[in-house]
Amino acid sequence: IEDRIKRHKAEKELLKQQVAREKDEQANAFDRHETKNGLLSASGQVETLMRIHREAETDSTLYKEEHREEVYTLYSDLAYDLDQTLQTVLSNAMTREIIHNTYKPKLEPYDILTAKQRIKGDNYVWNIYPRHIPEIMMDESLFFYILRNGISNANKYGELNGIITISISIKNTNLEVKIDNLPGDNHNKLISLENHNIIFERGIRLHETGPSTQRGSRSAGDGAWIMNTCAKLLDGSCNIHFNETGTTFIFTTPVTTCVTNEDIIDFAFPTNTCFYLIDDSRMQQKMLERSTSNIGI
């Protein structure tokens, strides 16, 4: 009996170690994917800068004022992408907590429109509803992982340099982020999938491995899995739809708005606002009258 108990304990310890190794492997995949995204973006900007400088060397007239402005913008974007990649490496501990299911979302007041300022690109069309979204309680790191991966996949697998529409809206108590892109290579294969959401499983690659210059060739198939992992931590969900006109990625999650004392003190109804208060009880009418006078109506 003692031997059996010892063997049982040893087997349990071995299983625990195997699970821990698998979790660490998943965390490493998470980090690799995010680091690769940032470095590929920075690499593309370096190539553009090199091209501009080569053209300027052969023809000095090319280096006009607007050309210099483009160079400054590229350097700024390059610094930003490298900083984001550094933050990904530094957040290694958070990654492991996410994969080991021990990460607790850090919900803090967050202006979701700041995410728009962090995303650089000329082919993005933004739709925001309502126009002035109030601050919400959100884990910024998790949200930005989802948004950045969604846009990265739209660039990677959609039409080359095609328009990408990013819609952010709050309806009742739900936040919805929708990313639409035009059809890319092998889009017909995606349409024919029986279950479109299969892409959110780990390691699923729906595109053939091609030369290193081919878009998406370096992908391990973990991007959508990362998005879905982060979405679940926010009590949200990810869905994707492939159709004839393109691809639509949707992330939804329940949110609460962050209202401060200043918001209440500074609140005012728009001018020319009309109120109709109707009640057949005289007592209720008096209560309504007192309430409206206290509000300042």
PDB file of N, CA and C in Angstrom, residues 130-227:
ATOM      1  N   PRO A 130     -21.066  56.047 -29.296  1.00  0.00           N
ATOM      2  CA  PRO A 130     -21.304  57.462 -29.617  1.00  0.00           C
ATOM      3  C   PRO A 130     -19.975  58.192 -29.831  1.00  0.00           C
ATOM      4  N   ARG A 131     -20.050  59.396 -30.368  1.00  0.00           N
ATOM      5  CA  ARG A 131     -18.829  60.101 -30.731  1.00  0.00           C
ATOM      6  C   ARG A 131     -17.949  60.338 -29.517  1.00  0.00           C
ATOM      7  N   HIS A 132     -18.560  60.665 -28.392  1.00  0.00           N
ATOM      8  CA  HIS A 132     -17.807  60.894 -27.158  1.00  0.00           C
ATOM      9  C   HIS A 132     -18.111  59.753 -26.186  1.00  0.00           C
ATOM     10  N   ILE A 133     -17.323  58.683 -26.289  1.00  0.00           N
ATOM     11  CA  ILE A 133     -17.516  57.534 -25.402  1.00  0.00           C
ATOM     12  C   ILE A 133     -16.936  57.881 -24.032  1.00  0.00           C
ATOM     13  N   PRO A 134     -17.706  57.708 -22.963  1.00  0.00           N
ATOM     14  CA  PRO A 134     -17.175  58.011 -21.625  1.00  0.00           C
ATOM     15  C   PRO A 134     -16.096  57.006 -21.236  1.00  0.00           C
ATOM     16  N   GLU A 135     -15.344  57.323 -20.202  1.00  0.00           N
ATOM     17  CA  GLU A 135     -14.362  56.369 -19.698  1.00  0.00           C
ATOM     18  C   GLU A 135     -15.071  55.114 -19.203  1.00  0.00           C
ATOM     19  N   ILE A 136     -14.441  53.973 -19.427  1.00  0.00           N
ATOM     20  CA  ILE A 136     -15.007  52.706 -18.978  1.00  0.00           C
ATOM     21  C   ILE A 136     -13.997  52.002 -18.085  1.00  0.00           C
ATOM     22  N   MET A 137     -14.474  51.039 -17.312  1.00  0.00           N
ATOM     23  CA  MET A 137     -13.588  50.224 -16.498  1.00  0.00           C
ATOM     24  C   MET A 137     -13.046  49.103 -17.383  1.00  0.00           C
ATOM     25  N   MET A 138     -11.717  49.096 -17.608  1.00  0.00           N
ATOM     26  CA  MET A 138     -11.143  48.165 -18.574  1.00  0.00           C
ATOM     27  C   MET A 138      -9.696  47.862 -18.207  1.00  0.00           C
ATOM     28  N   ASP A 139      -9.246  46.646 -18.534  1.00  0.00           N
ATOM     29  CA  ASP A 139      -7.833  46.292 -18.448  1.00  0.00           C
ATOM     30  C   ASP A 139      -7.208  46.683 -19.779  1.00  0.00           C
ATOM     31  N   GLU A 140      -6.435  47.760 -19.784  1.00  0.00           N
ATOM     32  CA  GLU A 140      -5.908  48.321 -21.035  1.00  0.00           C
ATOM     33  C   GLU A 140      -5.022  47.325 -21.779  1.00  0.00           C
ATOM     34  N   SER A 141      -4.192  46.577 -21.057  1.00  0.00           N
ATOM     35  CA  SER A 141      -3.268  45.635 -21.700  1.00  0.00           C
ATOM     36  C   SER A 141      -4.031  44.560 -22.463  1.00  0.00           C
ATOM     37  N   LEU A 142      -5.040  43.964 -21.818  1.00  0.00           N
ATOM     38  CA  LEU A 142      -5.824  42.915 -22.475  1.00  0.00           C
ATOM     39  C   LEU A 142      -6.552  43.474 -23.689  1.00  0.00           C
ATOM     40  N   PHE A 143      -7.175  44.650 -23.518  1.00  0.00           N
ATOM     41  CA  PHE A 143      -7.928  45.241 -24.629  1.00  0.00           C
ATOM     42  C   PHE A 143      -7.019  45.530 -25.826  1.00  0.00           C
ATOM     43  N   PHE A 144      -5.828  46.072 -25.542  1.00  0.00           N
ATOM     44  CA  PHE A 144      -4.957  46.442 -26.658  1.00  0.00           C
ATOM     45  C   PHE A 144      -4.387  45.209 -27.350  1.00  0.00           C
ATOM     46  N   TYR A 145      -4.139  44.123 -26.602  1.00  0.00           N
ATOM     47  CA  TYR A 145      -3.739  42.865 -27.228  1.00  0.00           C
ATOM     48  C   TYR A 145      -4.771  42.458 -28.278  1.00  0.00           C
ATOM     49  N   ILE A 146      -6.040  42.503 -27.904  1.00  0.00           N
ATOM     50  CA  ILE A 146      -7.118  42.077 -28.811  1.00  0.00           C
ATOM     51  C   ILE A 146      -7.185  42.991 -30.033  1.00  0.00           C
ATOM     52  N   LEU A 147      -7.177  44.301 -29.786  1.00  0.00           N
ATOM     53  CA  LEU A 147      -7.293  45.264 -30.890  1.00  0.00           C
ATOM     54  C   LEU A 147      -6.105  45.158 -31.838  1.00  0.00           C
ATOM     55  N   ARG A 148      -4.896  45.112 -31.281  1.00  0.00           N
ATOM     56  CA  ARG A 148      -3.700  45.086 -32.134  1.00  0.00           C
ATOM     57  C   ARG A 148      -3.637  43.810 -32.960  1.00  0.00           C
ATOM     58  N   ASN A 149      -3.982  42.671 -32.359  1.00  0.00           N
ATOM     59  CA  ASN A 149      -3.957  41.415 -33.113  1.00  0.00           C
ATOM     60  C   ASN A 149      -5.025  41.388 -34.190  1.00  0.00           C
ATOM     61  N   GLY A 150      -6.215  41.936 -33.880  1.00  0.00           N
ATOM     62  CA  GLY A 150      -7.283  41.972 -34.877  1.00  0.00           C
ATOM     63  C   GLY A 150      -6.877  42.784 -36.091  1.00  0.00           C
ATOM     64  N   ILE A 151      -6.261  43.947 -35.867  1.00  0.00           N
ATOM     65  CA  ILE A 151      -5.824  44.795 -36.974  1.00  0.00           C
ATOM     66  C   ILE A 151      -4.650  44.155 -37.715  1.00  0.00           C
ATOM     67  N   SER A 152      -3.735  43.541 -36.950  1.00  0.00           N
ATOM     68  CA  SER A 152      -2.587  42.869 -37.571  1.00  0.00           C
ATOM     69  C   SER A 152      -3.041  41.757 -38.514  1.00  0.00           C
ATOM     70  N   ASN A 153      -4.026  40.955 -38.079  1.00  0.00           N
ATOM     71  CA  ASN A 153      -4.529  39.876 -38.934  1.00  0.00           C
ATOM     72  C   ASN A 153      -5.247  40.414 -40.162  1.00  0.00           C
ATOM     73  N   ALA A 154      -5.966  41.533 -39.996  1.00  0.00           N
ATOM     74  CA  ALA A 154      -6.646  42.139 -41.145  1.00  0.00           C
ATOM     75  C   ALA A 154      -5.627  42.608 -42.186  1.00  0.00           C
ATOM     76  N   ASN A 155      -4.514  43.162 -41.725  1.00  0.00           N
ATOM     77  CA  ASN A 155      -3.446  43.579 -42.642  1.00  0.00           C
ATOM     78  C   ASN A 155      -2.759  42.384 -43.289  1.00  0.00           C
ATOM     79  N   LYS A 156      -2.581  41.338 -42.478  1.00  0.00           N
ATOM     80  CA  LYS A 156      -1.804  40.189 -42.919  1.00  0.00           C
ATOM     81  C   LYS A 156      -2.550  39.336 -43.940  1.00  0.00           C
ATOM     82  N   TYR A 157      -3.853  39.145 -43.713  1.00  0.00           N
ATOM     83  CA  TYR A 157      -4.607  38.201 -44.543  1.00  0.00           C
ATOM     84  C   TYR A 157      -5.652  38.862 -45.430  1.00  0.00           C
ATOM     85  N   GLY A 158      -5.887  40.169 -45.250  1.00  0.00           N
ATOM     86  CA  GLY A 158      -6.834  40.868 -46.108  1.00  0.00           C
ATOM     87  C   GLY A 158      -6.178  41.365 -47.377  1.00  0.00           C
ATOM     88  N   GLU A 159      -6.906  42.182 -48.122  1.00  0.00           N
ATOM     89  CA  GLU A 159      -6.385  42.748 -49.364  1.00  0.00           C
ATOM     90  C   GLU A 159      -5.129  43.568 -49.077  1.00  0.00           C
ATOM     91  N   LEU A 160      -4.090  43.414 -49.898  1.00  0.00           N
ATOM     92  CA  LEU A 160      -2.835  44.119 -49.691  1.00  0.00           C
ATOM     93  C   LEU A 160      -3.059  45.627 -49.747  1.00  0.00           C
ATOM     94  N   ASN A 161      -2.713  46.308 -48.655  1.00  0.00           N
ATOM     95  CA  ASN A 161      -2.894  47.767 -48.528  1.00  0.00           C
ATOM     96  C   ASN A 161      -4.362  48.187 -48.676  1.00  0.00           C
ATOM     97  N   GLY A 162      -5.282  47.267 -48.440  1.00  0.00           N
ATOM     98  CA  GLY A 162      -6.709  47.570 -48.568  1.00  0.00           C
ATOM     99  C   GLY A 162      -7.233  48.335 -47.358  1.00  0.00           C
ATOM    100  N   ILE A 163      -8.401  48.933 -47.527  1.00  0.00           N
ATOM    101  CA  ILE A 163      -9.025  49.693 -46.452  1.00  0.00           C
ATOM    102  C   ILE A 163      -9.483  48.738 -45.337  1.00  0.00           C
ATOM    103  N   ILE A 164      -9.177  49.108 -44.097  1.00  0.00           N
ATOM    104  CA  ILE A 164      -9.618  48.351 -42.921  1.00  0.00           C
ATOM    105  C   ILE A 164     -10.494  49.273 -42.082  1.00  0.00           C
ATOM    106  N   THR A 165     -11.712  48.847 -41.802  1.00  0.00           N
ATOM    107  CA  THR A 165     -12.654  49.652 -41.033  1.00  0.00           C
ATOM    108  C   THR A 165     -12.713  49.141 -39.600  1.00  0.00           C
ATOM    109  N   ILE A 166     -12.464  50.039 -38.652  1.00  0.00           N
ATOM    110  CA  ILE A 166     -12.473  49.691 -37.231  1.00  0.00           C
ATOM    111  C   ILE A 166     -13.623  50.442 -36.572  1.00  0.00           C
ATOM    112  N   SER A 167     -14.601  49.713 -36.078  1.00  0.00           N
ATOM    113  CA  SER A 167     -15.780  50.319 -35.454  1.00  0.00           C
ATOM    114  C   SER A 167     -15.789  50.003 -33.967  1.00  0.00           C
ATOM    115  N   ILE A 168     -15.899  51.039 -33.149  1.00  0.00           N
ATOM    116  CA  ILE A 168     -15.966  50.874 -31.695  1.00  0.00           C
ATOM    117  C   ILE A 168     -17.252  51.514 -31.210  1.00  0.00           C
ATOM    118  N   SER A 169     -18.059  50.756 -30.494  1.00  0.00           N
ATOM    119  CA  SER A 169     -19.343  51.300 -30.030  1.00  0.00           C
ATOM    120  C   SER A 169     -19.694  50.727 -28.667  1.00  0.00           C
ATOM    121  N   ILE A 170     -20.475  51.501 -27.927  1.00  0.00           N
ATOM    122  CA  ILE A 170     -21.038  51.026 -26.661  1.00  0.00           C
ATOM    123  C   ILE A 170     -22.549  51.063 -26.795  1.00  0.00           C
ATOM    124  N   LYS A 171     -23.171  49.901 -26.660  1.00  0.00           N
ATOM    125  CA  LYS A 171     -24.630  49.783 -26.753  1.00  0.00           C
ATOM    126  C   LYS A 171     -25.130  49.217 -25.434  1.00  0.00           C
ATOM    127  N   ASN A 172     -25.929  50.021 -24.741  1.00  0.00           N
ATOM    128  CA  ASN A 172     -26.374  49.665 -23.399  1.00  0.00           C
ATOM    129  C   ASN A 172     -25.151  49.420 -22.508  1.00  0.00           C
ATOM    130  N   THR A 173     -24.919  48.207 -22.087  1.00  0.00           N
ATOM    131  CA  THR A 173     -23.762  47.937 -21.221  1.00  0.00           C
ATOM    132  C   THR A 173     -22.732  47.062 -21.926  1.00  0.00           C
ATOM    133  N   ASN A 174     -22.745  47.034 -23.256  1.00  0.00           N
ATOM    134  CA  ASN A 174     -21.827  46.184 -24.007  1.00  0.00           C
ATOM    135  C   ASN A 174     -20.911  47.008 -24.900  1.00  0.00           C
ATOM    136  N   LEU A 175     -19.619  46.683 -24.840  1.00  0.00           N
ATOM    137  CA  LEU A 175     -18.642  47.264 -25.755  1.00  0.00           C
ATOM    138  C   LEU A 175     -18.496  46.324 -26.937  1.00  0.00           C
ATOM    139  N   GLU A 176     -18.523  46.883 -28.149  1.00  0.00           N
ATOM    140  CA  GLU A 176     -18.334  46.079 -29.356  1.00  0.00           C
ATOM    141  C   GLU A 176     -17.232  46.694 -30.204  1.00  0.00           C
ATOM    142  N   VAL A 177     -16.257  45.868 -30.572  1.00  0.00           N
ATOM    143  CA  VAL A 177     -15.192  46.279 -31.490  1.00  0.00           C
ATOM    144  C   VAL A 177     -15.319  45.407 -32.738  1.00  0.00           C
ATOM    145  N   LYS A 178     -15.480  46.070 -33.877  1.00  0.00           N
ATOM    146  CA  LYS A 178     -15.657  45.339 -35.131  1.00  0.00           C
ATOM    147  C   LYS A 178     -14.568  45.767 -36.109  1.00  0.00           C
ATOM    148  N   ILE A 179     -13.881  44.803 -36.709  1.00  0.00           N
ATOM    149  CA  ILE A 179     -12.802  45.084 -37.666  1.00  0.00           C
ATOM    150  C   ILE A 179     -13.150  44.401 -38.989  1.00  0.00           C
ATOM    151  N   ASP A 180     -13.322  45.208 -40.036  1.00  0.00           N
ATOM    152  CA  ASP A 180     -13.689  44.694 -41.363  1.00  0.00           C
ATOM    153  C   ASP A 180     -12.532  44.905 -42.330  1.00  0.00           C
ATOM    154  N   ASN A 181     -12.206  43.863 -43.084  1.00  0.00           N
ATOM    155  CA  ASN A 181     -11.192  44.009 -44.141  1.00  0.00           C
ATOM    156  C   ASN A 181     -11.670  43.373 -45.435  1.00  0.00           C
ATOM    157  N   LEU A 182     -11.113  43.819 -46.541  1.00  0.00           N
ATOM    158  CA  LEU A 182     -11.475  43.308 -47.868  1.00  0.00           C
ATOM    159  C   LEU A 182     -10.843  41.939 -48.087  1.00  0.00           C
ATOM    160  N   PRO A 183     -11.377  41.129 -49.020  1.00  0.00           N
ATOM    161  CA  PRO A 183     -10.851  39.772 -49.239  1.00  0.00           C
ATOM    162  C   PRO A 183      -9.384  39.785 -49.652  1.00  0.00           C
ATOM    163  N   GLY A 184      -8.623  38.845 -49.111  1.00  0.00           N
ATOM    164  CA  GLY A 184      -7.225  38.688 -49.476  1.00  0.00           C
ATOM    165  C   GLY A 184      -7.012  37.406 -50.257  1.00  0.00           C
ATOM    166  N   ASP A 185      -5.768  36.920 -50.283  1.00  0.00           N
ATOM    167  CA  ASP A 185      -5.462  35.674 -50.992  1.00  0.00           C
ATOM    168  C   ASP A 185      -6.177  34.493 -50.329  1.00  0.00           C
ATOM    169  N   ASN A 186      -6.594  33.551 -51.140  1.00  0.00           N
ATOM    170  CA  ASN A 186      -7.238  32.320 -50.652  1.00  0.00           C
ATOM    171  C   ASN A 186      -8.481  32.593 -49.803  1.00  0.00           C
ATOM    172  N   HIS A 187      -9.173  33.715 -50.085  1.00  0.00           N
ATOM    173  CA  HIS A 187     -10.350  34.047 -49.273  1.00  0.00           C
ATOM    174  C   HIS A 187     -11.467  33.023 -49.476  1.00  0.00           C
ATOM    175  N   ASN A 188     -11.539  32.449 -50.673  1.00  0.00           N
ATOM    176  CA  ASN A 188     -12.586  31.446 -50.950  1.00  0.00           C
ATOM    177  C   ASN A 188     -12.458  30.241 -50.022  1.00  0.00           C
ATOM    178  N   LYS A 189     -11.223  29.914 -49.655  1.00  0.00           N
ATOM    179  CA  LYS A 189     -10.991  28.791 -48.743  1.00  0.00           C
ATOM    180  C   LYS A 189     -11.583  29.095 -47.371  1.00  0.00           C
ATOM    181  N   LEU A 190     -11.470  30.363 -46.938  1.00  0.00           N
ATOM    182  CA  LEU A 190     -12.004  30.761 -45.631  1.00  0.00           C
ATOM    183  C   LEU A 190     -13.529  30.717 -45.635  1.00  0.00           C
ATOM    184  N   ILE A 191     -14.138  31.161 -46.741  1.00  0.00           N
ATOM    185  CA  ILE A 191     -15.606  31.164 -46.832  1.00  0.00           C
ATOM    186  C   ILE A 191     -16.157  29.750 -46.709  1.00  0.00           C
ATOM    187  N   SER A 192     -15.424  28.791 -47.263  1.00  0.00           N
ATOM    188  CA  SER A 192     -15.922  27.409 -47.307  1.00  0.00           C
ATOM    189  C   SER A 192     -15.808  26.673 -45.974  1.00  0.00           C
ATOM    190  N   LEU A 193     -15.173  27.295 -44.970  1.00  0.00           N
ATOM    191  CA  LEU A 193     -15.033  26.637 -43.663  1.00  0.00           C
ATOM    192  C   LEU A 193     -16.400  26.390 -43.038  1.00  0.00           C
ATOM    193  N   GLU A 194     -16.592  25.207 -42.479  1.00  0.00           N
ATOM    194  CA  GLU A 194     -17.860  24.890 -41.828  1.00  0.00           C
ATOM    195  C   GLU A 194     -18.019  25.682 -40.532  1.00  0.00           C
ATOM    196  N   ASN A 195     -16.922  25.796 -39.782  1.00  0.00           N
ATOM    197  CA  ASN A 195     -16.920  26.562 -38.529  1.00  0.00           C
ATOM    198  C   ASN A 195     -15.874  27.654 -38.646  1.00  0.00           C
ATOM    199  N   HIS A 196     -16.305  28.891 -38.871  1.00  0.00           N
ATOM    200  CA  HIS A 196     -15.354  29.990 -39.039  1.00  0.00           C
ATOM    201  C   HIS A 196     -14.541  30.248 -37.770  1.00  0.00           C
ATOM    202  N   ASN A 197     -15.152  30.004 -36.605  1.00  0.00           N
ATOM    203  CA  ASN A 197     -14.476  30.310 -35.335  1.00  0.00           C
ATOM    204  C   ASN A 197     -13.412  29.291 -34.956  1.00  0.00           C
ATOM    205  N   ILE A 198     -13.130  28.349 -35.848  1.00  0.00           N
ATOM    206  CA  ILE A 198     -12.076  27.374 -35.576  1.00  0.00           C
ATOM    207  C   ILE A 198     -10.721  28.065 -35.469  1.00  0.00           C
ATOM    208  N   ILE A 199     -10.612  29.268 -36.055  1.00  0.00           N
ATOM    209  CA  ILE A 199      -9.328  29.977 -36.030  1.00  0.00           C
ATOM    210  C   ILE A 199      -8.923  30.366 -34.614  1.00  0.00           C
ATOM    211  N   PHE A 200      -9.873  30.377 -33.666  1.00  0.00           N
ATOM    212  CA  PHE A 200      -9.548  30.775 -32.302  1.00  0.00           C
ATOM    213  C   PHE A 200      -8.943  29.639 -31.482  1.00  0.00           C
ATOM    214  N   GLU A 201      -8.779  28.474 -32.109  1.00  0.00           N
ATOM    215  CA  GLU A 201      -8.089  27.376 -31.438  1.00  0.00           C
ATOM    216  C   GLU A 201      -6.591  27.541 -31.636  1.00  0.00           C
ATOM    217  N   ARG A 202      -5.814  27.103 -30.669  1.00  0.00           N
ATOM    218  CA  ARG A 202      -4.375  27.328 -30.715  1.00  0.00           C
ATOM    219  C   ARG A 202      -3.714  26.567 -31.863  1.00  0.00           C
ATOM    220  N   GLY A 203      -2.776  27.248 -32.563  1.00  0.00           N
ATOM    221  CA  GLY A 203      -1.966  26.603 -33.598  1.00  0.00           C
ATOM    222  C   GLY A 203      -2.664  26.381 -34.914  1.00  0.00           C
ATOM    223  N   ILE A 204      -3.879  26.941 -35.103  1.00  0.00           N
ATOM    224  CA  ILE A 204      -4.607  26.747 -36.356  1.00  0.00           C
ATOM    225  C   ILE A 204      -4.063  27.709 -37.417  1.00  0.00           C
ATOM    226  N   ARG A 205      -3.503  27.152 -38.492  1.00  0.00           N
ATOM    227  CA  ARG A 205      -3.032  27.949 -39.628  1.00  0.00           C
ATOM    228  C   ARG A 205      -3.912  27.621 -40.827  1.00  0.00           C
ATOM    229  N   LEU A 206      -4.553  28.635 -41.383  1.00  0.00           N
ATOM    230  CA  LEU A 206      -5.436  28.425 -42.524  1.00  0.00           C
ATOM    231  C   LEU A 206      -4.784  28.856 -43.833  1.00  0.00           C
ATOM    232  N   HIS A 207      -3.532  29.330 -43.763  1.00  0.00           N
ATOM    233  CA  HIS A 207      -2.817  29.757 -44.960  1.00  0.00           C
ATOM    234  C   HIS A 207      -1.559  28.905 -45.117  1.00  0.00           C
ATOM    235  N   GLU A 208      -1.249  28.587 -46.360  1.00  0.00           N
ATOM    236  CA  GLU A 208      -0.085  27.764 -46.639  1.00  0.00           C
ATOM    237  C   GLU A 208       1.195  28.520 -46.280  1.00  0.00           C
ATOM    238  N   THR A 209       2.201  27.770 -45.815  1.00  0.00           N
ATOM    239  CA  THR A 209       3.499  28.374 -45.533  1.00  0.00           C
ATOM    240  C   THR A 209       4.200  28.659 -46.850  1.00  0.00           C
ATOM    241  N   GLY A 210       4.613  29.906 -47.033  1.00  0.00           N
ATOM    242  CA  GLY A 210       5.252  30.300 -48.281  1.00  0.00           C
ATOM    243  C   GLY A 210       6.629  30.857 -48.024  1.00  0.00           C
ATOM    244  N   PRO A 211       7.195  31.559 -49.005  1.00  0.00           N
ATOM    245  CA  PRO A 211       8.509  32.185 -48.811  1.00  0.00           C
ATOM    246  C   PRO A 211       8.463  33.211 -47.702  1.00  0.00           C
ATOM    247  N   SER A 212       9.641  33.553 -47.155  1.00  0.00           N
ATOM    248  CA  SER A 212       9.705  34.438 -45.990  1.00  0.00           C
ATOM    249  C   SER A 212       9.165  35.824 -46.287  1.00  0.00           C
ATOM    250  N   THR A 213       9.078  36.190 -47.572  1.00  0.00           N
ATOM    251  CA  THR A 213       8.561  37.514 -47.930  1.00  0.00           C
ATOM    252  C   THR A 213       7.045  37.532 -48.007  1.00  0.00           C
ATOM    253  N   GLN A 214       6.432  36.371 -48.006  1.00  0.00           N
ATOM    254  CA  GLN A 214       4.979  36.302 -48.139  1.00  0.00           C
ATOM    255  C   GLN A 214       4.301  36.741 -46.858  1.00  0.00           C
ATOM    256  N   ARG A 215       3.203  37.505 -47.008  1.00  0.00           N
ATOM    257  CA  ARG A 215       2.494  37.984 -45.827  1.00  0.00           C
ATOM    258  C   ARG A 215       1.965  36.814 -45.010  1.00  0.00           C
ATOM    259  N   GLY A 216       2.185  36.880 -43.705  1.00  0.00           N
ATOM    260  CA  GLY A 216       1.667  35.841 -42.815  1.00  0.00           C
ATOM    261  C   GLY A 216       2.493  34.579 -42.778  1.00  0.00           C
ATOM    262  N   SER A 217       3.613  34.539 -43.562  1.00  0.00           N
ATOM    263  CA  SER A 217       4.383  33.301 -43.620  1.00  0.00           C
ATOM    264  C   SER A 217       5.055  32.961 -42.299  1.00  0.00           C
ATOM    265  N   ARG A 218       5.296  33.994 -41.459  1.00  0.00           N
ATOM    266  CA  ARG A 218       5.976  33.736 -40.185  1.00  0.00           C
ATOM    267  C   ARG A 218       4.991  33.482 -39.055  1.00  0.00           C
ATOM    268  N   SER A 219       3.726  33.466 -39.361  1.00  0.00           N
ATOM    269  CA  SER A 219       2.730  33.281 -38.310  1.00  0.00           C
ATOM    270  C   SER A 219       2.711  31.835 -37.831  1.00  0.00           C
ATOM    271  N   ALA A 220       2.575  31.671 -36.507  1.00  0.00           N
ATOM    272  CA  ALA A 220       2.477  30.325 -35.936  1.00  0.00           C
ATOM    273  C   ALA A 220       1.026  29.903 -35.774  1.00  0.00           C
ATOM    274  N   GLY A 221       0.105  30.780 -36.116  1.00  0.00           N
ATOM    275  CA  GLY A 221      -1.310  30.451 -35.984  1.00  0.00           C
ATOM    276  C   GLY A 221      -1.855  30.684 -34.601  1.00  0.00           C
ATOM    277  N   ASP A 222      -1.178  31.527 -33.812  1.00  0.00           N
ATOM    278  CA  ASP A 222      -1.591  31.729 -32.421  1.00  0.00           C
ATOM    279  C   ASP A 222      -2.282  33.064 -32.184  1.00  0.00           C
ATOM    280  N   GLY A 223      -2.316  33.950 -33.182  1.00  0.00           N
ATOM    281  CA  GLY A 223      -2.867  35.293 -32.987  1.00  0.00           C
ATOM    282  C   GLY A 223      -4.310  35.295 -32.520  1.00  0.00           C
ATOM    283  N   ALA A 224      -5.165  34.539 -33.200  1.00  0.00           N
ATOM    284  CA  ALA A 224      -6.586  34.503 -32.840  1.00  0.00           C
ATOM    285  C   ALA A 224      -6.786  33.835 -31.486  1.00  0.00           C
ATOM    286  N   TRP A 225      -5.979  32.827 -31.195  1.00  0.00           N
ATOM    287  CA  TRP A 225      -6.055  32.160 -29.886  1.00  0.00           C
ATOM    288  C   TRP A 225      -5.714  33.140 -28.771  1.00  0.00           C
ATOM    289  N   ILE A 226      -4.701  33.997 -28.992  1.00  0.00           N
ATOM    290  CA  ILE A 226      -4.327  35.008 -28.004  1.00  0.00           C
ATOM    291  C   ILE A 226      -5.485  35.972 -27.777  1.00  0.00           C
ATOM    292  N   MET A 227      -6.109  36.422 -28.869  1.00  0.00           N
ATOM    293  CA  MET A 227      -7.249  37.341 -28.742  1.00  0.00           C
ATOM    294  C   MET A 227      -8.366  36.718 -27.918  1.00  0.00           C
TER     295      MET A 227
END
